[in-house]
mmCIF file of C-alpha atoms in Angstrom:
data_model
loop_
_atom_site.group_PDB
_atom_site.id
_atom_site.type_symbol
_atom_site.label_atom_id
_atom_site.label_comp_id
_atom_site.label_asym_id
_atom_site.label_seq_id
_atom_site.Cartn_x
_atom_site.Cartn_y
_atom_site.Cartn_z
ATOM 1 C CA GLY P 255 -17.835 41.245 -53.815
ATOM 2 C CA SER P 256 -15.100 39.773 -50.872
ATOM 3 C CA ALA P 257 -15.147 35.958 -50.946
ATOM 4 C CA ALA P 258 -14.345 35.962 -47.369
ATOM 5 C CA ARG P 259 -17.409 35.167 -44.906
ATOM 6 C CA ALA P 260 -18.091 36.062 -41.474
ATOM 7 C CA ALA P 261 -19.509 32.925 -39.624
ATOM 8 C CA GLU P 262 -21.381 33.430 -36.567
ATOM 9 C CA ILE P 263 -21.511 30.327 -34.396
ATOM 10 C CA THR P 264 -24.446 29.769 -31.801
ATOM 11 C CA GLY P 265 -25.937 26.788 -30.113
ATOM 12 C CA TYR P 266 -28.361 26.034 -27.607
ATOM 13 C CA GLY P 267 -28.333 24.076 -24.306
ATOM 14 C CA LYS P 268 -25.282 21.391 -24.290
ATOM 15 C CA ALA P 269 -24.278 22.715 -27.767
ATOM 16 C CA ALA P 270 -24.408 26.682 -26.633
ATOM 17 C CA ALA P 271 -22.024 25.606 -23.646
ATOM 18 C CA LYS P 272 -19.678 23.758 -26.135
ATOM 19 C CA VAL P 273 -19.688 27.047 -28.256
ATOM 20 C CA ALA P 274 -18.970 28.915 -25.230
ATOM 21 C CA ARG P 275 -16.052 27.071 -24.116
ATOM 22 C CA LEU P 276 -14.491 26.665 -27.513
ATOM 23 C CA ASN P 277 -14.609 30.738 -27.524
ATOM 24 C CA GLU P 278 -13.256 30.663 -24.076
ATOM 25 C CA LEU P 279 -10.241 28.700 -25.414
ATOM 26 C CA ARG P 280 -9.808 30.488 -28.652
ATOM 27 C CA ARG P 281 -9.179 33.803 -26.317
ATOM 28 C CA PHE P 282 -7.107 31.888 -24.098
ATOM 29 C CA LEU P 283 -4.957 30.332 -27.111
ATOM 30 C CA GLU P 284 -4.845 34.157 -28.581
ATOM 31 C CA ARG P 285 -3.500 35.675 -25.238
ATOM 32 C CA ALA P 286 -0.885 32.895 -25.024
ATOM 33 C CA GLY P 287 0.374 33.530 -28.492
ATOM 34 C CA PHE P 288 -0.950 30.093 -29.850
ATOM 35 C CA LEU P 289 -3.741 30.437 -31.594
ATOM 36 C CA SER P 290 -1.995 29.708 -35.312
ATOM 37 C CA ALA P 291 -0.337 26.276 -33.409
ATOM 38 C CA ARG P 292 -1.224 23.159 -35.009
ATOM 39 C CA ARG P 293 -3.290 21.328 -32.605
ATOM 40 C CA GLU P 294 -3.001 17.324 -32.202
ATOM 41 C CA ARG P 295 -5.670 15.651 -29.931
ATOM 42 C CA MET P 296 -3.940 13.434 -27.546
ATOM 43 C CA PRO P 297 -5.838 10.332 -25.721
ATOM 44 C CA GLY P 298 -7.707 11.217 -22.440
ATOM 45 C CA ASP P 299 -7.538 9.811 -19.320
ATOM 46 C CA ALA P 300 -10.674 8.325 -17.240
ATOM 47 C CA SER P 301 -11.181 11.820 -16.065
ATOM 48 C CA THR P 302 -13.086 14.836 -17.654
ATOM 49 C CA ARG P 303 -9.794 16.554 -18.774
ATOM 50 C CA SER P 304 -8.887 16.649 -22.261
ATOM 51 C CA TYR P 305 -5.348 17.218 -23.648
ATOM 52 C CA ALA P 306 -3.924 18.241 -26.972
ATOM 53 C CA ARG P 307 -0.288 18.829 -28.104
ATOM 54 C CA LEU P 308 0.353 22.350 -29.685
ATOM 55 C CA ARG P 309 3.164 22.810 -32.263
ATOM 56 C CA ASN P 310 4.559 25.751 -33.773
ATOM 57 C CA ASP P 311 8.177 26.971 -35.240
ATOM 58 C CA ASP P 312 9.503 26.955 -31.533
ATOM 59 C CA GLY P 313 8.468 23.221 -30.907
ATOM 60 C CA SER P 314 5.362 21.864 -28.994
ATOM 61 C CA VAL P 315 3.836 22.350 -25.770
ATOM 62 C CA ILE P 316 0.747 20.788 -23.989
ATOM 63 C CA LEU P 317 -2.719 22.288 -23.775
ATOM 64 C CA MET P 318 -4.855 21.038 -20.846
ATOM 65 C CA ASN P 319 -8.518 21.642 -20.963
ATOM 66 C CA SER P 320 -10.027 20.858 -17.695
ATOM 67 C CA PRO P 321 -13.424 22.513 -17.246
ATOM 68 C CA ARG P 322 -14.609 22.839 -13.565
ATOM 69 C CA ARG P 323 -17.095 20.152 -12.916
ATOM 70 C CA PRO P 324 -17.932 17.887 -9.910
ATOM 71 C CA ASP P 325 -18.123 14.207 -10.543
ATOM 72 C CA GLY P 326 -21.587 13.007 -10.162
ATOM 73 C CA PRO P 327 -24.802 13.615 -7.790
ATOM 74 C CA ALA P 328 -24.123 14.536 -4.363
ATOM 75 C CA ILE P 329 -24.603 11.438 -2.378
ATOM 76 C CA TYR P 330 -21.267 11.040 -0.167
ATOM 77 C CA ASN P 331 -22.087 12.820 3.112
ATOM 78 C CA GLY P 332 -23.954 15.429 0.670
ATOM 79 C CA ARG P 333 -20.700 15.845 -1.682
ATOM 80 C CA PRO P 334 -20.090 14.412 -4.954
ATOM 81 C CA TYR P 335 -17.457 11.625 -5.073
ATOM 82 C CA SER P 336 -14.887 13.820 -6.763
ATOM 83 C CA ALA P 337 -15.283 16.067 -3.377
ATOM 84 C CA ALA P 338 -15.756 13.592 -0.885
ATOM 85 C CA VAL P 339 -12.255 11.785 -1.909
ATOM 86 C CA HIS P 340 -10.379 14.787 -2.723
ATOM 87 C CA LEU P 341 -10.243 14.753 -6.703
ATOM 88 C CA ALA P 342 -9.260 18.106 -8.275
ATOM 89 C CA GLU P 343 -12.180 20.224 -9.479
ATOM 90 C CA ASP P 344 -10.081 22.707 -11.137
ATOM 91 C CA VAL P 345 -6.745 23.428 -12.557
ATOM 92 C CA ARG P 346 -5.283 25.101 -9.359
ATOM 93 C CA PRO P 347 -3.873 21.811 -7.472
ATOM 94 C CA PHE P 348 -2.234 20.851 -10.969
ATOM 95 C CA VAL P 349 -0.558 24.388 -10.919
ATOM 96 C CA ALA P 350 0.251 24.288 -7.066
ATOM 97 C CA ILE P 351 1.583 20.710 -6.788
ATOM 98 C CA GLY P 352 3.407 20.904 -10.170
ATOM 99 C CA ASN P 353 5.531 23.876 -9.180
ATOM 100 C CA GLY P 354 6.039 22.282 -5.793
ATOM 101 C CA LEU P 355 7.345 19.053 -7.335
ATOM 102 C CA ARG P 356 9.948 20.936 -9.432
ATOM 103 C CA LYS P 357 10.814 23.121 -6.550
ATOM 104 C CA HIS P 358 11.984 20.043 -4.585
ATOM 105 C CA GLY P 359 14.078 19.076 -7.562
ATOM 106 C CA PHE P 360 11.408 16.611 -9.720
ATOM 107 C CA SER P 361 10.525 16.608 -12.983
ATOM 108 C CA ALA P 362 6.767 17.936 -13.557
ATOM 109 C CA PRO P 363 6.085 19.833 -16.522
ATOM 110 C CA ALA P 364 6.886 23.602 -16.233
ATOM 111 C CA ILE P 365 3.532 25.839 -16.464
ATOM 112 C CA ARG P 366 3.846 28.441 -19.315
ATOM 113 C CA HIS P 367 0.332 29.968 -19.326
ATOM 114 C CA ALA P 368 -2.547 29.595 -17.267
ATOM 115 C CA ASP P 369 -6.220 30.488 -17.110
ATOM 116 C CA LEU P 370 -7.262 29.521 -13.501
ATOM 117 C CA GLU P 371 -10.875 30.660 -13.664
ATOM 118 C CA SER P 372 -11.472 29.106 -17.129
ATOM 119 C CA GLY P 373 -9.394 25.917 -16.549
ATOM 120 C CA PHE P 374 -6.917 26.067 -19.394
ATOM 121 C CA LEU P 375 -3.399 25.578 -19.055
ATOM 122 C CA ILE P 376 -0.328 25.320 -21.540
ATOM 123 C CA THR P 377 2.485 23.490 -20.077
ATOM 124 C CA GLU P 378 6.096 21.928 -21.079
ATOM 125 C CA ASP P 379 5.892 18.874 -23.281
ATOM 126 C CA LEU P 380 7.898 16.098 -21.593
ATOM 127 C CA GLY P 381 7.266 14.007 -25.082
ATOM 128 C CA GLY P 382 5.841 10.577 -25.453
ATOM 129 C CA GLU P 383 8.709 8.023 -24.080
ATOM 130 C CA GLY P 384 7.158 5.818 -21.276
ATOM 131 C CA VAL P 385 8.400 3.122 -18.841
ATOM 132 C CA ILE P 386 7.040 0.113 -20.728
ATOM 133 C CA GLU P 387 7.782 -2.040 -23.776
ATOM 134 C CA GLY P 388 6.674 -4.793 -25.769
ATOM 135 C CA ASP P 389 3.324 -6.436 -26.623
ATOM 136 C CA PRO P 390 1.771 -7.216 -24.436
ATOM 137 C CA PRO P 391 3.680 -4.377 -22.606
ATOM 138 C CA ARG P 392 6.332 -5.025 -19.990
ATOM 139 C CA PRO P 393 7.870 -3.050 -17.313
ATOM 140 C CA ILE P 394 11.640 -1.769 -18.387
ATOM 141 C CA ALA P 395 13.311 -2.630 -15.258
ATOM 142 C CA GLU P 396 15.664 0.225 -15.189
ATOM 143 C CA ARG P 397 12.902 2.996 -15.641
ATOM 144 C CA TYR P 398 11.048 1.556 -12.847
ATOM 145 C CA GLU P 399 14.018 1.413 -10.711
ATOM 146 C CA ALA P 400 14.668 4.929 -11.533
ATOM 147 C CA ALA P 401 10.927 5.677 -10.330
ATOM 148 C CA VAL P 402 11.582 3.789 -7.311
ATOM 149 C CA ASP P 403 14.492 6.082 -6.379
ATOM 150 C CA MET P 404 12.530 9.153 -7.099
ATOM 151 C CA LEU P 405 9.482 8.201 -4.813
ATOM 152 C CA ALA P 406 12.255 7.487 -2.182
ATOM 153 C CA ALA P 407 13.633 10.788 -2.570
ATOM 154 C CA LEU P 408 10.506 12.404 -2.468
ATOM 155 C CA HIS P 409 9.497 10.404 0.748
ATOM 156 C CA ARG P 410 12.674 12.027 2.396
ATOM 157 C CA GLU P 411 11.818 15.534 2.069
ATOM 158 C CA ALA P 412 10.116 17.662 4.349
ATOM 159 C CA LEU P 413 7.209 18.546 2.265
ATOM 160 C CA PRO P 414 5.134 21.362 2.874
ATOM 161 C CA ARG P 415 1.029 20.919 3.643
ATOM 162 C CA GLN P 416 0.328 24.505 1.767
ATOM 163 C CA LEU P 417 1.640 25.605 -1.783
ATOM 164 C CA PRO P 418 1.247 28.432 -3.460
ATOM 165 C CA VAL P 419 -0.955 28.738 -6.495
ATOM 166 C CA THR P 420 -0.504 32.436 -7.269
ATOM 167 C CA PRO P 421 1.569 35.094 -5.360
ATOM 168 C CA ASP P 422 -1.751 35.971 -3.375
ATOM 169 C CA GLU P 423 -3.429 32.655 -3.344
ATOM 170 C CA SER P 424 -2.338 29.337 -1.686
ATOM 171 C CA TYR P 425 -3.648 25.710 -1.811
ATOM 172 C CA ASP P 426 -3.995 23.285 1.210
ATOM 173 C CA ILE P 427 -3.183 19.966 0.008
ATOM 174 C CA PRO P 428 -5.929 17.553 1.439
ATOM 175 C CA VAL P 429 -5.360 14.693 3.781
ATOM 176 C CA PHE P 430 -5.915 11.029 2.365
ATOM 177 C CA ASP P 431 -7.858 9.794 5.469
ATOM 178 C CA ILE P 432 -10.070 7.082 6.624
ATOM 179 C CA ASP P 433 -13.223 8.679 5.511
ATOM 180 C CA ALA P 434 -12.053 9.189 1.855
ATOM 181 C CA TRP P 435 -10.688 5.682 1.500
ATOM 182 C CA LEU P 436 -13.984 4.147 2.927
ATOM 183 C CA ILE P 437 -15.760 6.098 0.145
ATOM 184 C CA GLU P 438 -13.346 4.484 -2.159
ATOM 185 C CA ILE P 439 -13.383 1.119 -1.395
ATOM 186 C CA GLY P 440 -17.517 1.438 -1.270
ATOM 187 C CA LEU P 441 -17.378 1.472 -4.853
ATOM 188 C CA MET P 442 -16.765 -2.027 -4.910
ATOM 189 C CA LEU P 443 -20.028 -2.438 -2.997
ATOM 190 C CA GLU P 444 -21.754 0.056 -5.217
ATOM 191 C CA TRP P 445 -20.601 -0.948 -8.757
ATOM 192 C CA TYR P 446 -18.604 -4.078 -8.740
ATOM 193 C CA LEU P 447 -20.704 -6.585 -6.484
ATOM 194 C CA PRO P 448 -24.062 -5.440 -8.495
ATOM 195 C CA ASP P 449 -22.188 -6.354 -11.676
ATOM 196 C CA ARG P 450 -21.597 -9.899 -10.340
ATOM 197 C CA GLY P 451 -25.280 -10.095 -9.492
ATOM 198 C CA VAL P 452 -24.835 -9.159 -5.857
ATOM 199 C CA GLN P 453 -27.103 -6.616 -4.175
ATOM 200 C CA PRO P 454 -25.125 -5.899 -1.049
ATOM 201 C CA SER P 455 -27.580 -5.961 2.264
ATOM 202 C CA GLU P 456 -27.113 -3.105 4.919
ATOM 203 C CA GLU P 457 -25.714 -5.990 7.041
ATOM 204 C CA LEU P 458 -22.980 -6.909 4.547
ATOM 205 C CA ARG P 459 -22.180 -3.014 4.135
ATOM 206 C CA THR P 460 -21.933 -2.347 7.835
ATOM 207 C CA ASP P 461 -19.655 -5.448 8.189
ATOM 208 C CA PHE P 462 -17.376 -4.770 5.108
ATOM 209 C CA LEU P 463 -16.921 -0.979 6.272
ATOM 210 C CA GLY P 464 -16.375 -2.014 9.763
ATOM 211 C CA MET P 465 -13.372 -4.528 8.876
ATOM 212 C CA TRP P 466 -11.848 -1.834 6.695
ATOM 213 C CA ARG P 467 -12.314 1.016 9.412
ATOM 214 C CA GLY P 468 -10.185 -0.962 11.784
ATOM 215 C CA LEU P 469 -7.548 -2.001 9.313
ATOM 216 C CA LEU P 470 -7.257 1.852 7.837
ATOM 217 C CA GLU P 471 -6.518 2.927 11.289
ATOM 218 C CA LYS P 472 -2.535 2.106 10.979
ATOM 219 C CA PRO P 473 -2.049 3.873 7.357
ATOM 220 C CA ALA P 474 -4.069 6.902 8.978
ATOM 221 C CA ALA P 475 -1.562 6.900 11.804
ATOM 222 C CA ALA P 476 1.500 6.790 9.515
ATOM 223 C CA PRO P 477 4.035 9.922 8.783
ATOM 224 C CA ARG P 478 2.537 11.990 6.007
ATOM 225 C CA THR P 479 4.089 12.675 2.965
ATOM 226 C CA TRP P 480 2.811 13.969 -0.746
ATOM 227 C CA VAL P 481 0.587 10.932 -2.293
ATOM 228 C CA ILE P 482 0.866 11.335 -6.128
ATOM 229 C CA ARG P 483 -2.051 8.972 -6.177
ATOM 230 C CA ASP P 484 -2.077 7.449 -9.657
ATOM 231 C CA PHE P 485 1.786 6.942 -10.010
ATOM 232 C CA HIS P 486 1.800 4.333 -12.446
ATOM 233 C CA SER P 487 2.815 3.609 -16.338
ATOM 234 C CA PRO P 488 0.496 5.774 -18.232
ATOM 235 C CA ASN P 489 1.392 8.831 -16.075
ATOM 236 C CA ILE P 490 5.345 8.387 -15.946
ATOM 237 C CA ILE P 491 7.429 9.752 -18.990
ATOM 238 C CA TRP P 492 11.015 8.806 -19.638
ATOM 239 C CA LEU P 493 13.331 12.024 -19.840
ATOM 240 C CA ALA P 494 16.359 9.832 -21.272
ATOM 241 C CA GLU P 495 18.387 13.270 -21.640
ATOM 242 C CA ARG P 496 18.114 14.347 -17.979
ATOM 243 C CA THR P 497 19.912 12.429 -15.478
ATOM 244 C CA GLY P 498 19.145 10.430 -12.375
ATOM 245 C CA ILE P 499 16.156 10.951 -10.781
ATOM 246 C CA LEU P 500 15.255 13.671 -12.969
ATOM 247 C CA ARG P 501 14.569 11.111 -15.822
ATOM 248 C CA VAL P 502 11.318 10.386 -14.369
ATOM 249 C CA GLY P 503 8.932 12.945 -15.742
ATOM 250 C CA ILE P 504 5.493 13.034 -13.815
ATOM 251 C CA ILE P 505 2.284 13.994 -15.398
ATOM 252 C CA ASP P 506 -1.054 13.168 -13.374
ATOM 253 C CA PHE P 507 -0.825 14.751 -9.931
ATOM 254 C CA GLN P 508 -3.588 17.180 -9.583
ATOM 255 C CA ASP P 509 -5.385 14.878 -6.951
ATOM 256 C CA ALA P 510 -2.100 14.776 -4.701
ATOM 257 C CA LEU P 511 -2.909 14.086 -1.101
ATOM 258 C CA LEU P 512 -1.203 13.872 2.187
ATOM 259 C CA GLY P 513 -0.860 10.204 3.217
ATOM 260 C CA PRO P 514 1.247 7.333 3.907
ATOM 261 C CA ALA P 515 4.231 6.768 1.645
ATOM 262 C CA ALA P 516 3.509 3.260 0.932
ATOM 263 C CA TYR P 517 0.288 4.221 -1.120
ATOM 264 C CA ASP P 518 2.344 5.666 -4.258
ATOM 265 C CA VAL P 519 4.863 2.806 -4.003
ATOM 266 C CA VAL P 520 1.754 0.142 -4.525
ATOM 267 C CA SER P 521 0.717 2.568 -7.585
ATOM 268 C CA LEU P 522 3.798 1.922 -9.172
ATOM 269 C CA LEU P 523 4.906 -1.532 -8.250
ATOM 270 C CA GLN P 524 1.260 -2.970 -8.755
ATOM 271 C CA ASP P 525 0.450 -1.128 -11.988
ATOM 272 C CA ALA P 526 -3.176 -1.182 -12.939
ATOM 273 C CA ARG P 527 -2.745 -1.115 -16.666
ATOM 274 C CA ILE P 528 0.258 -3.695 -17.051
ATOM 275 C CA ASP P 529 1.327 -7.053 -15.325
ATOM 276 C CA VAL P 530 4.236 -6.375 -13.122
ATOM 277 C CA PRO P 531 6.025 -9.766 -12.576
ATOM 278 C CA GLU P 532 6.045 -10.635 -8.590
ATOM 279 C CA GLN P 533 9.833 -11.119 -8.803
ATOM 280 C CA LEU P 534 10.190 -7.698 -9.839
ATOM 281 C CA GLU P 535 7.806 -6.375 -7.503
ATOM 282 C CA LEU P 536 9.751 -7.614 -4.413
ATOM 283 C CA SER P 537 13.085 -6.432 -5.994
ATOM 284 C CA LEU P 538 11.778 -2.901 -6.397
ATOM 285 C CA LEU P 539 9.900 -3.070 -3.204
ATOM 286 C CA THR P 540 13.343 -4.299 -1.639
ATOM 287 C CA ARG P 541 15.196 -1.325 -3.311
ATOM 288 C CA TYR P 542 12.870 1.253 -1.976
ATOM 289 C CA ILE P 543 13.488 -0.141 1.445
ATOM 290 C CA LYS P 544 17.057 -0.002 1.293
ATOM 291 C CA ALA P 545 16.981 3.728 -0.481
ATOM 292 C CA ARG P 546 14.732 4.770 2.654
ATOM 293 C CA ARG P 547 17.101 3.116 5.374
ATOM 294 C CA ALA P 548 20.274 4.586 3.742
ATOM 295 C CA THR P 549 19.231 8.157 4.985
ATOM 296 C CA ASP P 550 17.083 7.273 8.116
ATOM 297 C CA GLU P 551 17.861 4.653 10.593
ATOM 298 C CA SER P 552 14.248 4.586 11.999
ATOM 299 C CA PHE P 553 12.903 3.475 9.000
ATOM 300 C CA ASP P 554 11.050 0.165 9.663
ATOM 301 C CA PRO P 555 11.208 -2.468 6.867
ATOM 302 C CA ALA P 556 8.414 -4.436 8.404
ATOM 303 C CA GLY P 557 6.076 -1.976 9.210
ATOM 304 C CA PHE P 558 6.400 -0.747 5.655
ATOM 305 C CA ALA P 559 5.797 -3.990 4.219
ATOM 306 C CA GLU P 560 2.493 -4.440 6.473
ATOM 307 C CA LEU P 561 1.371 -0.746 5.337
ATOM 308 C CA TYR P 562 2.113 -1.677 1.722
ATOM 309 C CA ALA P 563 -0.160 -4.700 1.895
ATOM 310 C CA ILE P 564 -3.059 -2.710 3.750
ATOM 311 C CA MET P 565 -2.854 0.146 0.856
ATOM 312 C CA SER P 566 -2.507 -2.367 -1.848
ATOM 313 C CA ALA P 567 -5.737 -4.005 -0.423
ATOM 314 C CA GLN P 568 -7.476 -0.592 -0.531
ATOM 315 C CA ARG P 569 -6.396 0.798 -3.581
ATOM 316 C CA ASN P 570 -6.983 -2.547 -5.787
ATOM 317 C CA THR P 571 -10.365 -2.953 -4.169
ATOM 318 C CA ARG P 572 -11.179 0.459 -5.182
ATOM 319 C CA LEU P 573 -10.161 0.042 -8.422
ATOM 320 C CA LEU P 574 -12.307 -2.988 -9.264
ATOM 321 C CA GLY P 575 -15.173 -0.539 -8.253
ATOM 322 C CA THR P 576 -13.844 2.496 -10.407
ATOM 323 C CA PHE P 577 -13.389 -0.041 -13.431
ATOM 324 C CA ALA P 578 -17.029 -1.127 -13.164
ATOM 325 C CA ARG P 579 -18.203 2.199 -12.710
ATOM 326 C CA LEU P 580 -16.250 3.450 -16.033
ATOM 327 C CA ASN P 581 -17.826 0.613 -17.859
ATOM 328 C CA ARG P 582 -21.464 0.891 -16.525
ATOM 329 C CA ARG P 583 -21.677 4.557 -15.777
ATOM 330 C CA ASP P 584 -19.248 6.362 -18.182
ATOM 331 C CA GLY P 585 -19.652 4.081 -21.103
ATOM 332 C CA LYS P 586 -15.613 3.017 -20.879
ATOM 333 C CA PRO P 587 -15.652 -0.786 -21.226
ATOM 334 C CA GLN P 588 -11.982 -0.987 -22.141
ATOM 335 C CA TYR P 589 -11.308 -0.705 -18.402
ATOM 336 C CA LEU P 590 -12.639 -4.034 -17.308
ATOM 337 C CA LYS P 591 -9.958 -5.940 -18.929
ATOM 338 C CA HIS P 592 -7.917 -4.822 -16.168
ATOM 339 C CA GLN P 593 -9.832 -6.336 -13.664
ATOM 340 C CA PRO P 594 -8.110 -9.858 -13.712
ATOM 341 C CA ARG P 595 -4.666 -8.355 -13.147
ATOM 342 C CA ILE P 596 -6.295 -6.279 -10.280
ATOM 343 C CA TRP P 597 -7.546 -9.165 -8.515
ATOM 344 C CA THR P 598 -3.953 -10.747 -8.972
ATOM 345 C CA TYR P 599 -2.398 -7.990 -6.761
ATOM 346 C CA LEU P 600 -5.521 -8.136 -4.252
ATOM 347 C CA GLU P 601 -4.663 -11.581 -3.753
ATOM 348 C CA ARG P 602 -1.124 -11.005 -3.281
ATOM 349 C CA SER P 603 -1.622 -8.316 -0.542
ATOM 350 C CA LEU P 604 -4.403 -10.558 1.037
ATOM 351 C CA ALA P 605 -1.635 -13.101 1.935
ATOM 352 C CA HIS P 606 -0.001 -10.819 4.115
#
């Protein structure tokens, strides 16, 4: 008889869900014409998404596997953390924002195939060249300068608040507002302080959130642009064959919001994963301010520096809590090594 065997794969509970997902993936790859492509797993990020590089005779593309699921229990005003702080829960925002960035002249990966319901995308492969070098890694100044120029160009644009996902469906970009900021920095009370042996009292919570609420009124009132949100070295790809700001490839933008321009400048200049020397931070900040002033006489450098310090304090406070949570809840201790760096940045901004 034939040596070929038909294998029927079944599973129960978690395993069954895994098998079902694999079958969905198989059908997606078949429809897209990539079933026979070689698959190379890529390191994931801190989210529930996973990525692979698919290679065939035509080159390579990126497969994004993003099952729809909320992040944790519904304890933030009846919503899970992801919904309360507006993190993408499916691939629609990735499609909408990516297409929007490209339409405005920025290098986000083109989307080749999408299954919006199942949460699979095949996108252009921007490669693996980054903006850092050395061991320990250091910023490559010229590449960070291009990234600053890219942000200044983005922040000069009149950007829509609503973007198409498909011809019949659109996506409203959420607002990065005081409520979301307070929930984010609340992670410090929930996860960071208990790691340091402190159980915050109700009184401490109330004081902490009250001080922050007052401080955050200024950025909440600032002009709004698209905030990419995690615009730092792990998410920037250097496209040497392109020119100008098109050399700055952007890959992690599905959580984008409407908020103050200062936020992404902080993400880049106070990179959570590598040390940015203070002199470089200051020269890049000056470069950004000059680029904005060149096209907008009403741009206020002192006001911007103040928003930069406030958003730095907010982002770095949130990161201390996030990294503690990644360790304790998600079993990812490798993020703890970044905490001393985050304190350094926090102290810089608190000096304002």
